[in-house]
C-alpha cells in the first residue's frame, strides 16, 4: 500500500446560513499532487473519468439548528447526496463550522468508498490502492451579502 | 421498566470483553451471470429474503437468487402483507410477492423528491416517505391515488414503521412523528422528548411493543408508541459505533446494524448489554447497510456487495472471555444452579449460563502441574464441584471454597478419573481402575467389576443401578445395593466392545456410544443400537447428551441429532458451522436454561436451537408458479386453458440455517406418481395433458429423507373445447347421423343396383324377344324366301346378316353399356336386314359428331327405337319412312316422321318404358319422348364411358 495524496483549491460552494443549506462543487480534474504524473493521469482517466464526470458535488442541509449568522464555533452534520463519479450516495458528514465576521470556515474529515461510487480498480493495483479514500476539507465561504 | 435499569448497567459493561459472536455465514447472491449488489434487505412474512440494490430487486432463500424487478436501482424496500414494497430510482413503485410484481405507480410528477422509505400499515394503506418532499399515503381502497400527509416538521423522511394500533411512525432528519391511520399527528419524539438524536435513520417495531430507533450518532433509543408517559430510553448510553443502519428486536435480542462496526446484538433478557460483534470477529464486513430478522430468530444483513449474511444468535461462539482462552477447554459441566463450569489447564472457571457481561468469571486454580489436565467436572446437588484429573486423583471443591483432594491413598480406585456423576448423596467416578463410589458417610467404595477396569463413563440410573462404559468389556450394569456387575447386551457377540459416552434421556433410558457402536439405548428391552454406519458416528464421538427429546452426539465429523421415535438423524453440525471443529472428551453438556454447550477448538459454543430447527421440519415455501415466463396467481381459481400446459413451479426453503444443504422432493400427482429429488428451486413441466393435478413438494437437510410434510398445490388444466362433454356429445350425434346417412345411401345404392339388374334382365328379355318376335322372323324369312328364288347371293348375304345380327346381340346382351360406335354398327346391321324387306320405303340417316363416339349407350337402344319406328309408322315408296339418328354433344336423338299405321301392330308397351327405366338408373338426365312439327322424337342421354 502506497500513500498517495492530492489536493485542489478550486472547489466552489455556497452556504445559506439562514436556510442552513449548502452546495459544493469540486472540479475533479484539478487535483494536484500524487506521487507521479502517471498516477494523476490514471486518477483522471481510469478511475474518476473526469472527462465524463468533471465535478464531484455535495449539497444538502445542515441538520443542527444552529444560527450560522452568529459568530462562533459549531459542530454540525451536513446531510445530502454526494455525487462522485456520477454515482449519488446519501452521506452525513460531520463538520466543524467557524463563523467569523469575514466569512464561514468549514473543516471536515470523511471517507469515500471507491466501491460506493463505482470506481473500478484493476486487480493488479488493488494491493496498492486502498478501497477507501480519506478526504480532508477546509473551505472558507466569504460573506457575499446579508440574508433578507 | 425492566429495560430502564439495565440500560444504566450498560455504562458499566460497555467496555467488558466483547468476545461472543453469533454464528454468521455469507451467501453469494447470483442469478445467472448477474451478481446483484445488496444495499437493502427485507425478509417477508413467508420468510423469503428480498434484496435491493443498483441491479434491481431480487428474491432469494440464501441459496438460489432470482431477479424480481430489474428496472434500475432500488431506493426503498418494506414488507407488505404477502411480500414487499419496493421503490426504484426512476420512480417506479411496485408491490412484489412470490413471482408476482404489481406496479403501483410509475409516474413521478406527484412528488418532487426521491422515495426513501416505504411501509404498509395494519389497514393495508401504503405510506411513502420522500427525502425532501414529505410523506404521502396511498389508501388500500383509493385506486393507487396518493395524498400528501401534513404535519411533519421536516420533509426529509428517512424511515417509516407501521404502528400496531394503525398509522405509522415517520423518522425524519429532525425527529420522529407518529401519525394515526387518518394521517393526524399523534405525537412527536425528538431530543426534547428524550430521543438521543434527532437524526433517526432506522425505525422498527420490536416484539416488546416498543418502537426502536437507530440514530446517526447516538445509537439506539426506544419508547412505547401507545404511552407518552413512558420515558424514551437509550439502549446504550455510551455509543461509539457510529451511524445505525438497521435495528430489529425479537425474542429478547436487539440486533443493531451499524455502518462501521458490524452487527451488534444486545441480549435484553440478561439485563445487561451483551455485545456480540460477530461480523468483526469472523472477518466479515464491518459495514452493514441493512438488516432484517428472519422468522427463525436469525438476522439477514448486507454490506453493499453481492454477498448476503445470516447471523444466528442461537449459535454463540465464545472463543475467549475476560482474557481466558476458551479454545482449550478440557472439561465442561453445568451445575444445579444454572452455572456452567469449565476447566482450562489447572483452572476451573464458572459463569452464568447466559454469559452476560454483568457477571465476571469465577476462577479457582487447583494445585496441579501444567501438564496434568482436568478431564472431568461435575457439580453435584449439594453445590460441591468435583474435578477429575489424569493421574492426580479427584478434587472436591466445597461451596465455601475449601478444597479436598482424593487419590488412591484415600481409597479412590485409580488416580485417572474420566467421568464423575452423582445420584443423591453418592458421587460415582469412572476411573482407569474401576468404579469409585463416594459418599460423605462411607467414603470410597469399590464395586466389583468384570474386565480390565478401564472405564470411560458411568451413569447412575434412576432405578438404582449404575451403568458403566468400559474399554473392551462393553456395558456393565452394577445392581442396586451392591453385588458384582454383569455385562449388558448381546453377550453372544464375542468381539470386545468399548463405549466412551453415556447419557440419560428424559424418559429415563440410558444411551451409550462408542467407536463403531452407533447410538445404543439400554432399556427394559435390552440394548438396541442404531446409526452405526452414519458418517458422523463413524468418526470419533466426543460425547453424547440428551437434549429436548433428541440424542445428540458430538463427534469429529459433526453434531448428530437422533430423534428416537422416528430414528431420523440430522447433522446439526453442518447447520451450525460446527463442521471442522473438534472437541475433547466430556466436551458436551446442557444447561438448565435449555442451552447446549460444546467445548471446541474454536472456543465454547452455546447452541440454543429454536424448536423449529431441532424438532420440526425443513420449511418449504411454494413461491409461485408460472406459465412460461408469465407468473400465475396462487390464489385465484387455478383453472388453466388446455394450451397453458408449460408450467414452472418455484419453491424455496426459507428460515433454515443452511439453505444450501436443503434437498427437495417433488411429485405431480395426476401426471406421474413418481417422487423426484432436486436441489434446484424450480421445476418445469411441459405439455401436460388436460386433467386435475396436485403439485407436491417437501424438503430435508442433506442426504437424509425429507422431514417435512408435503406442501400441495392443486390445479386443473381444462380440456380443449372439443373434448368437453357438450362437444363430445355433439360429435357423437354428428357421427351417428353420418353413419346412418351412409347406411341409408348404401341401402339406396344396393336397391338401385338391384333394380338395374332387374331392368337389364327385362331389357334383354325385351330385346331378345323383339328379335325372336315371330313377326320379325316371319318377315325376315319371307324376305329370305323371296331372295333365295330371285337373288341367291343376296339371300346368302341376308342369312349372313341375320347371323351377324344375332351374334352381335348375343355379344352385347350382358353388357350395361357399349360404345356409341358399336351401337351404330349394330343398328346398321339391323337396318340392313329390314331394308331388304322394305326396300326404298325406309331410309336411315345417321348423323353423329366425330367426338360423340366417346360416349356410350345401353346396348340395343337404337335398335329398339328404330324397330318401334318401323313398327308403328306406315312406310310407302311414295312416302318413305326416314329415321334420323343424330348424336350431337351428349344427346342421341332418334327422329322420324309421325305417320301412324292404320292397322296398329300390337305393342307390348315395354319398348320405351324399358329404355326409360334403364337410363334412369344410369344418369340423371331424362329420356325425352315428344312430338315436334309432326315428328316423333326420342332423345336419349349419352353416357360418358367409364374407363
PDB file of N, CA and C in Angstrom, chain A residues 32-84:
ATOM      1  N   UNK A  32      -4.144  18.082  -7.756  1.00  0.00           N
ATOM      2  CA  UNK A  32      -2.693  18.122  -7.971  1.00  0.00           C
ATOM      3  C   UNK A  32      -2.041  17.262  -6.893  1.00  0.00           C
ATOM      4  N   UNK A  33      -0.765  16.951  -7.116  1.00  0.00           N
ATOM      5  CA  UNK A  33      -0.051  16.163  -6.123  1.00  0.00           C
ATOM      6  C   UNK A  33       0.288  14.816  -6.703  1.00  0.00           C
ATOM      7  N   UNK A  34      -0.180  13.789  -6.085  1.00  0.00           N
ATOM      8  CA  UNK A  34       0.125  12.405  -6.476  1.00  0.00           C
ATOM      9  C   UNK A  34       1.622  12.157  -6.404  1.00  0.00           C
ATOM     10  N   UNK A  35       1.975  10.890  -6.556  1.00  0.00           N
ATOM     11  CA  UNK A  35       3.396  10.539  -6.461  1.00  0.00           C
ATOM     12  C   UNK A  35       4.081  10.579  -7.812  1.00  0.00           C
ATOM     13  N   UNK A  36       3.288  10.613  -8.870  1.00  0.00           N
ATOM     14  CA  UNK A  36       3.892  10.695 -10.201  1.00  0.00           C
ATOM     15  C   UNK A  36       2.818  11.233 -11.151  1.00  0.00           C
ATOM     16  N   UNK A  37       3.248  11.827 -12.253  1.00  0.00           N
ATOM     17  CA  UNK A  37       2.250  12.314 -13.229  1.00  0.00           C
ATOM     18  C   UNK A  37       1.385  11.177 -13.768  1.00  0.00           C
ATOM     19  N   UNK A  38       1.984   9.971 -13.826  1.00  0.00           N
ATOM     20  CA  UNK A  38       1.223   8.828 -14.319  1.00  0.00           C
ATOM     21  C   UNK A  38       0.050   8.510 -13.390  1.00  0.00           C
ATOM     22  N   UNK A  39       0.326   8.638 -12.096  1.00  0.00           N
ATOM     23  CA  UNK A  39      -0.755   8.405 -11.127  1.00  0.00           C
ATOM     24  C   UNK A  39      -1.885   9.389 -11.348  1.00  0.00           C
ATOM     25  N   UNK A  40      -1.518  10.647 -11.616  1.00  0.00           N
ATOM     26  CA  UNK A  40      -2.542  11.676 -11.816  1.00  0.00           C
ATOM     27  C   UNK A  40      -3.361  11.346 -13.062  1.00  0.00           C
ATOM     28  N   UNK A  41      -2.640  10.880 -14.087  1.00  0.00           N
ATOM     29  CA  UNK A  41      -3.334  10.538 -15.324  1.00  0.00           C
ATOM     30  C   UNK A  41      -4.295   9.369 -15.083  1.00  0.00           C
ATOM     31  N   UNK A  42      -3.834   8.363 -14.336  1.00  0.00           N
ATOM     32  CA  UNK A  42      -4.709   7.237 -14.027  1.00  0.00           C
ATOM     33  C   UNK A  42      -5.907   7.691 -13.227  1.00  0.00           C
ATOM     34  N   UNK A  43      -5.648   8.564 -12.245  1.00  0.00           N
ATOM     35  CA  UNK A  43      -6.727   9.085 -11.412  1.00  0.00           C
ATOM     36  C   UNK A  43      -7.791   9.743 -12.288  1.00  0.00           C
ATOM     37  N   UNK A  44      -7.306  10.557 -13.234  1.00  0.00           N
ATOM     38  CA  UNK A  44      -8.263  11.312 -14.054  1.00  0.00           C
ATOM     39  C   UNK A  44      -8.929  10.443 -15.102  1.00  0.00           C
ATOM     40  N   UNK A  45      -8.139   9.600 -15.759  1.00  0.00           N
ATOM     41  CA  UNK A  45      -8.698   8.898 -16.917  1.00  0.00           C
ATOM     42  C   UNK A  45      -9.290   7.541 -16.572  1.00  0.00           C
ATOM     43  N   UNK A  46      -8.624   6.791 -15.702  1.00  0.00           N
ATOM     44  CA  UNK A  46      -9.070   5.419 -15.460  1.00  0.00           C
ATOM     45  C   UNK A  46     -10.082   5.331 -14.327  1.00  0.00           C
ATOM     46  N   UNK A  47      -9.836   6.078 -13.269  1.00  0.00           N
ATOM     47  CA  UNK A  47     -10.655   5.853 -12.079  1.00  0.00           C
ATOM     48  C   UNK A  47     -11.817   6.829 -11.979  1.00  0.00           C
ATOM     49  N   UNK A  48     -11.525   8.121 -12.009  1.00  0.00           N
ATOM     50  CA  UNK A  48     -12.609   9.095 -11.823  1.00  0.00           C
ATOM     51  C   UNK A  48     -13.241   9.525 -13.143  1.00  0.00           C
ATOM     52  N   UNK A  49     -12.602   9.207 -14.245  1.00  0.00           N
ATOM     53  CA  UNK A  49     -13.124   9.548 -15.567  1.00  0.00           C
ATOM     54  C   UNK A  49     -13.595  10.999 -15.617  1.00  0.00           C
ATOM     55  N   UNK A  50     -12.654  11.916 -15.417  1.00  0.00           N
ATOM     56  CA  UNK A  50     -13.029  13.319 -15.228  1.00  0.00           C
ATOM     57  C   UNK A  50     -13.598  13.968 -16.490  1.00  0.00           C
ATOM     58  N   UNK A  51     -13.313  13.393 -17.642  1.00  0.00           N
ATOM     59  CA  UNK A  51     -13.921  13.949 -18.852  1.00  0.00           C
ATOM     60  C   UNK A  51     -15.430  13.722 -18.839  1.00  0.00           C
ATOM     61  N   UNK A  52     -15.799  12.548 -18.348  1.00  0.00           N
ATOM     62  CA  UNK A  52     -17.216  12.198 -18.329  1.00  0.00           C
ATOM     63  C   UNK A  52     -17.901  12.795 -17.106  1.00  0.00           C
ATOM     64  N   UNK A  53     -17.220  12.748 -15.985  1.00  0.00           N
ATOM     65  CA  UNK A  53     -17.798  13.269 -14.737  1.00  0.00           C
ATOM     66  C   UNK A  53     -16.862  14.345 -14.189  1.00  0.00           C
ATOM     67  N   UNK A  54     -16.921  15.553 -14.736  1.00  0.00           N
ATOM     68  CA  UNK A  54     -15.923  16.564 -14.357  1.00  0.00           C
ATOM     69  C   UNK A  54     -16.032  17.019 -12.915  1.00  0.00           C
ATOM     70  N   UNK A  55     -17.214  16.966 -12.325  1.00  0.00           N
ATOM     71  CA  UNK A  55     -17.386  17.519 -10.983  1.00  0.00           C
ATOM     72  C   UNK A  55     -17.865  16.473  -9.990  1.00  0.00           C
ATOM     73  N   UNK A  56     -17.359  16.611  -8.776  1.00  0.00           N
ATOM     74  CA  UNK A  56     -17.990  15.940  -7.645  1.00  0.00           C
ATOM     75  C   UNK A  56     -18.847  16.993  -6.948  1.00  0.00           C
ATOM     76  N   UNK A  57     -20.010  16.607  -6.499  1.00  0.00           N
ATOM     77  CA  UNK A  57     -20.940  17.573  -5.915  1.00  0.00           C
ATOM     78  C   UNK A  57     -21.414  17.054  -4.566  1.00  0.00           C
ATOM     79  N   UNK A  58     -21.450  17.923  -3.598  1.00  0.00           N
ATOM     80  CA  UNK A  58     -22.090  17.587  -2.326  1.00  0.00           C
ATOM     81  C   UNK A  58     -23.003  18.742  -1.980  1.00  0.00           C
ATOM     82  N   UNK A  59     -24.270  18.444  -1.839  1.00  0.00           N
ATOM     83  CA  UNK A  59     -25.200  19.510  -1.499  1.00  0.00           C
ATOM     84  C   UNK A  59     -26.203  18.957  -0.503  1.00  0.00           C
ATOM     85  N   UNK A  60     -26.821  19.828   0.215  1.00  0.00           N
ATOM     86  CA  UNK A  60     -27.791  19.341   1.181  1.00  0.00           C
ATOM     87  C   UNK A  60     -28.060  20.371   2.245  1.00  0.00           C
ATOM     88  N   UNK A  61     -28.240  19.858   3.436  1.00  0.00           N
ATOM     89  CA  UNK A  61     -28.675  20.724   4.525  1.00  0.00           C
ATOM     90  C   UNK A  61     -27.843  20.452   5.771  1.00  0.00           C
ATOM     91  N   UNK A  62     -27.882  21.412   6.645  1.00  0.00           N
ATOM     92  CA  UNK A  62     -27.218  21.242   7.926  1.00  0.00           C
ATOM     93  C   UNK A  62     -28.289  20.854   8.931  1.00  0.00           C
ATOM     94  N   UNK A  63     -28.090  19.700   9.569  1.00  0.00           N
ATOM     95  CA  UNK A  63     -29.137  19.122  10.410  1.00  0.00           C
ATOM     96  C   UNK A  63     -29.359  19.965  11.672  1.00  0.00           C
ATOM     97  N   UNK A  64     -28.253  20.307  12.343  1.00  0.00           N
ATOM     98  CA  UNK A  64     -28.383  21.001  13.623  1.00  0.00           C
ATOM     99  C   UNK A  64     -28.967  22.390  13.404  1.00  0.00           C
ATOM    100  N   UNK A  65     -29.835  22.770  14.332  1.00  0.00           N
ATOM    101  CA  UNK A  65     -30.453  24.091  14.190  1.00  0.00           C
ATOM    102  C   UNK A  65     -29.560  25.133  14.872  1.00  0.00           C
ATOM    103  N   UNK A  66     -28.474  25.448  14.207  1.00  0.00           N
ATOM    104  CA  UNK A  66     -27.568  26.464  14.756  1.00  0.00           C
ATOM    105  C   UNK A  66     -27.718  27.732  13.920  1.00  0.00           C
ATOM    106  N   UNK A  67     -27.440  28.846  14.553  1.00  0.00           N
ATOM    107  CA  UNK A  67     -27.540  30.112  13.851  1.00  0.00           C
ATOM    108  C   UNK A  67     -26.168  30.446  13.275  1.00  0.00           C
ATOM    109  N   UNK A  68     -26.015  30.198  11.998  1.00  0.00           N
ATOM    110  CA  UNK A  68     -24.709  30.359  11.366  1.00  0.00           C
ATOM    111  C   UNK A  68     -24.390  31.819  11.064  1.00  0.00           C
ATOM    112  N   UNK A  69     -25.339  32.701  11.378  1.00  0.00           N
ATOM    113  CA  UNK A  69     -25.030  34.111  11.157  1.00  0.00           C
ATOM    114  C   UNK A  69     -24.328  34.714  12.379  1.00  0.00           C
ATOM    115  N   UNK A  70     -24.446  33.994  13.505  1.00  0.00           N
ATOM    116  CA  UNK A  70     -23.794  34.495  14.712  1.00  0.00           C
ATOM    117  C   UNK A  70     -22.391  33.926  14.793  1.00  0.00           C
ATOM    118  N   UNK A  71     -21.376  34.736  15.103  1.00  0.00           N
ATOM    119  CA  UNK A  71     -20.014  34.229  15.194  1.00  0.00           C
ATOM    120  C   UNK A  71     -19.905  33.153  16.262  1.00  0.00           C
ATOM    121  N   UNK A  72     -19.019  32.201  16.002  1.00  0.00           N
ATOM    122  CA  UNK A  72     -18.829  31.118  16.971  1.00  0.00           C
ATOM    123  C   UNK A  72     -18.370  29.851  16.282  1.00  0.00           C
ATOM    124  N   UNK A  73     -18.096  28.809  17.100  1.00  0.00           N
ATOM    125  CA  UNK A  73     -17.685  27.506  16.580  1.00  0.00           C
ATOM    126  C   UNK A  73     -18.851  26.529  16.727  1.00  0.00           C
ATOM    127  N   UNK A  74     -19.142  25.819  15.677  1.00  0.00           N
ATOM    128  CA  UNK A  74     -20.261  24.884  15.719  1.00  0.00           C
ATOM    129  C   UNK A  74     -19.834  23.532  15.145  1.00  0.00           C
ATOM    130  N   UNK A  75     -20.272  22.460  15.813  1.00  0.00           N
ATOM    131  CA  UNK A  75     -20.123  21.126  15.229  1.00  0.00           C
ATOM    132  C   UNK A  75     -21.471  20.741  14.643  1.00  0.00           C
ATOM    133  N   UNK A  76     -21.495  20.544  13.370  1.00  0.00           N
ATOM    134  CA  UNK A  76     -22.774  20.255  12.713  1.00  0.00           C
ATOM    135  C   UNK A  76     -22.621  19.027  11.827  1.00  0.00           C
ATOM    136  N   UNK A  77     -23.793  18.516  11.399  1.00  0.00           N
ATOM    137  CA  UNK A  77     -23.796  17.421  10.432  1.00  0.00           C
ATOM    138  C   UNK A  77     -24.397  17.923   9.118  1.00  0.00           C
ATOM    139  N   UNK A  78     -23.665  17.714   8.068  1.00  0.00           N
ATOM    140  CA  UNK A  78     -24.161  18.067   6.739  1.00  0.00           C
ATOM    141  C   UNK A  78     -24.694  16.792   6.102  1.00  0.00           C
ATOM    142  N   UNK A  79     -25.938  16.850   5.668  1.00  0.00           N
ATOM    143  CA  UNK A  79     -26.565  15.629   5.135  1.00  0.00           C
ATOM    144  C   UNK A  79     -27.086  15.896   3.743  1.00  0.00           C
ATOM    145  N   UNK A  80     -26.806  15.022   2.856  1.00  0.00           N
ATOM    146  CA  UNK A  80     -27.318  15.187   1.498  1.00  0.00           C
ATOM    147  C   UNK A  80     -26.600  14.273   0.541  1.00  0.00           C
ATOM    148  N   UNK A  81     -26.967  14.356  -0.729  1.00  0.00           N
ATOM    149  CA  UNK A  81     -26.334  13.476  -1.714  1.00  0.00           C
ATOM    150  C   UNK A  81     -24.920  13.920  -2.060  1.00  0.00           C
ATOM    151  N   UNK A  82     -24.023  12.965  -2.037  1.00  0.00           N
ATOM    152  CA  UNK A  82     -22.654  13.187  -2.502  1.00  0.00           C
ATOM    153  C   UNK A  82     -22.536  12.465  -3.833  1.00  0.00           C
ATOM    154  N   UNK A  83     -22.215  13.263  -4.860  1.00  0.00           N
ATOM    155  CA  UNK A  83     -22.121  12.666  -6.197  1.00  0.00           C
ATOM    156  C   UNK A  83     -20.658  12.658  -6.611  1.00  0.00           C
ATOM    157  N   UNK A  84     -20.119  11.477  -6.728  1.00  0.00           N
ATOM    158  CA  UNK A  84     -18.746  11.304  -7.196  1.00  0.00           C
ATOM    159  C   UNK A  84     -18.790  10.265  -8.310  1.00  0.00           C
TER     160      UNK A  84
END
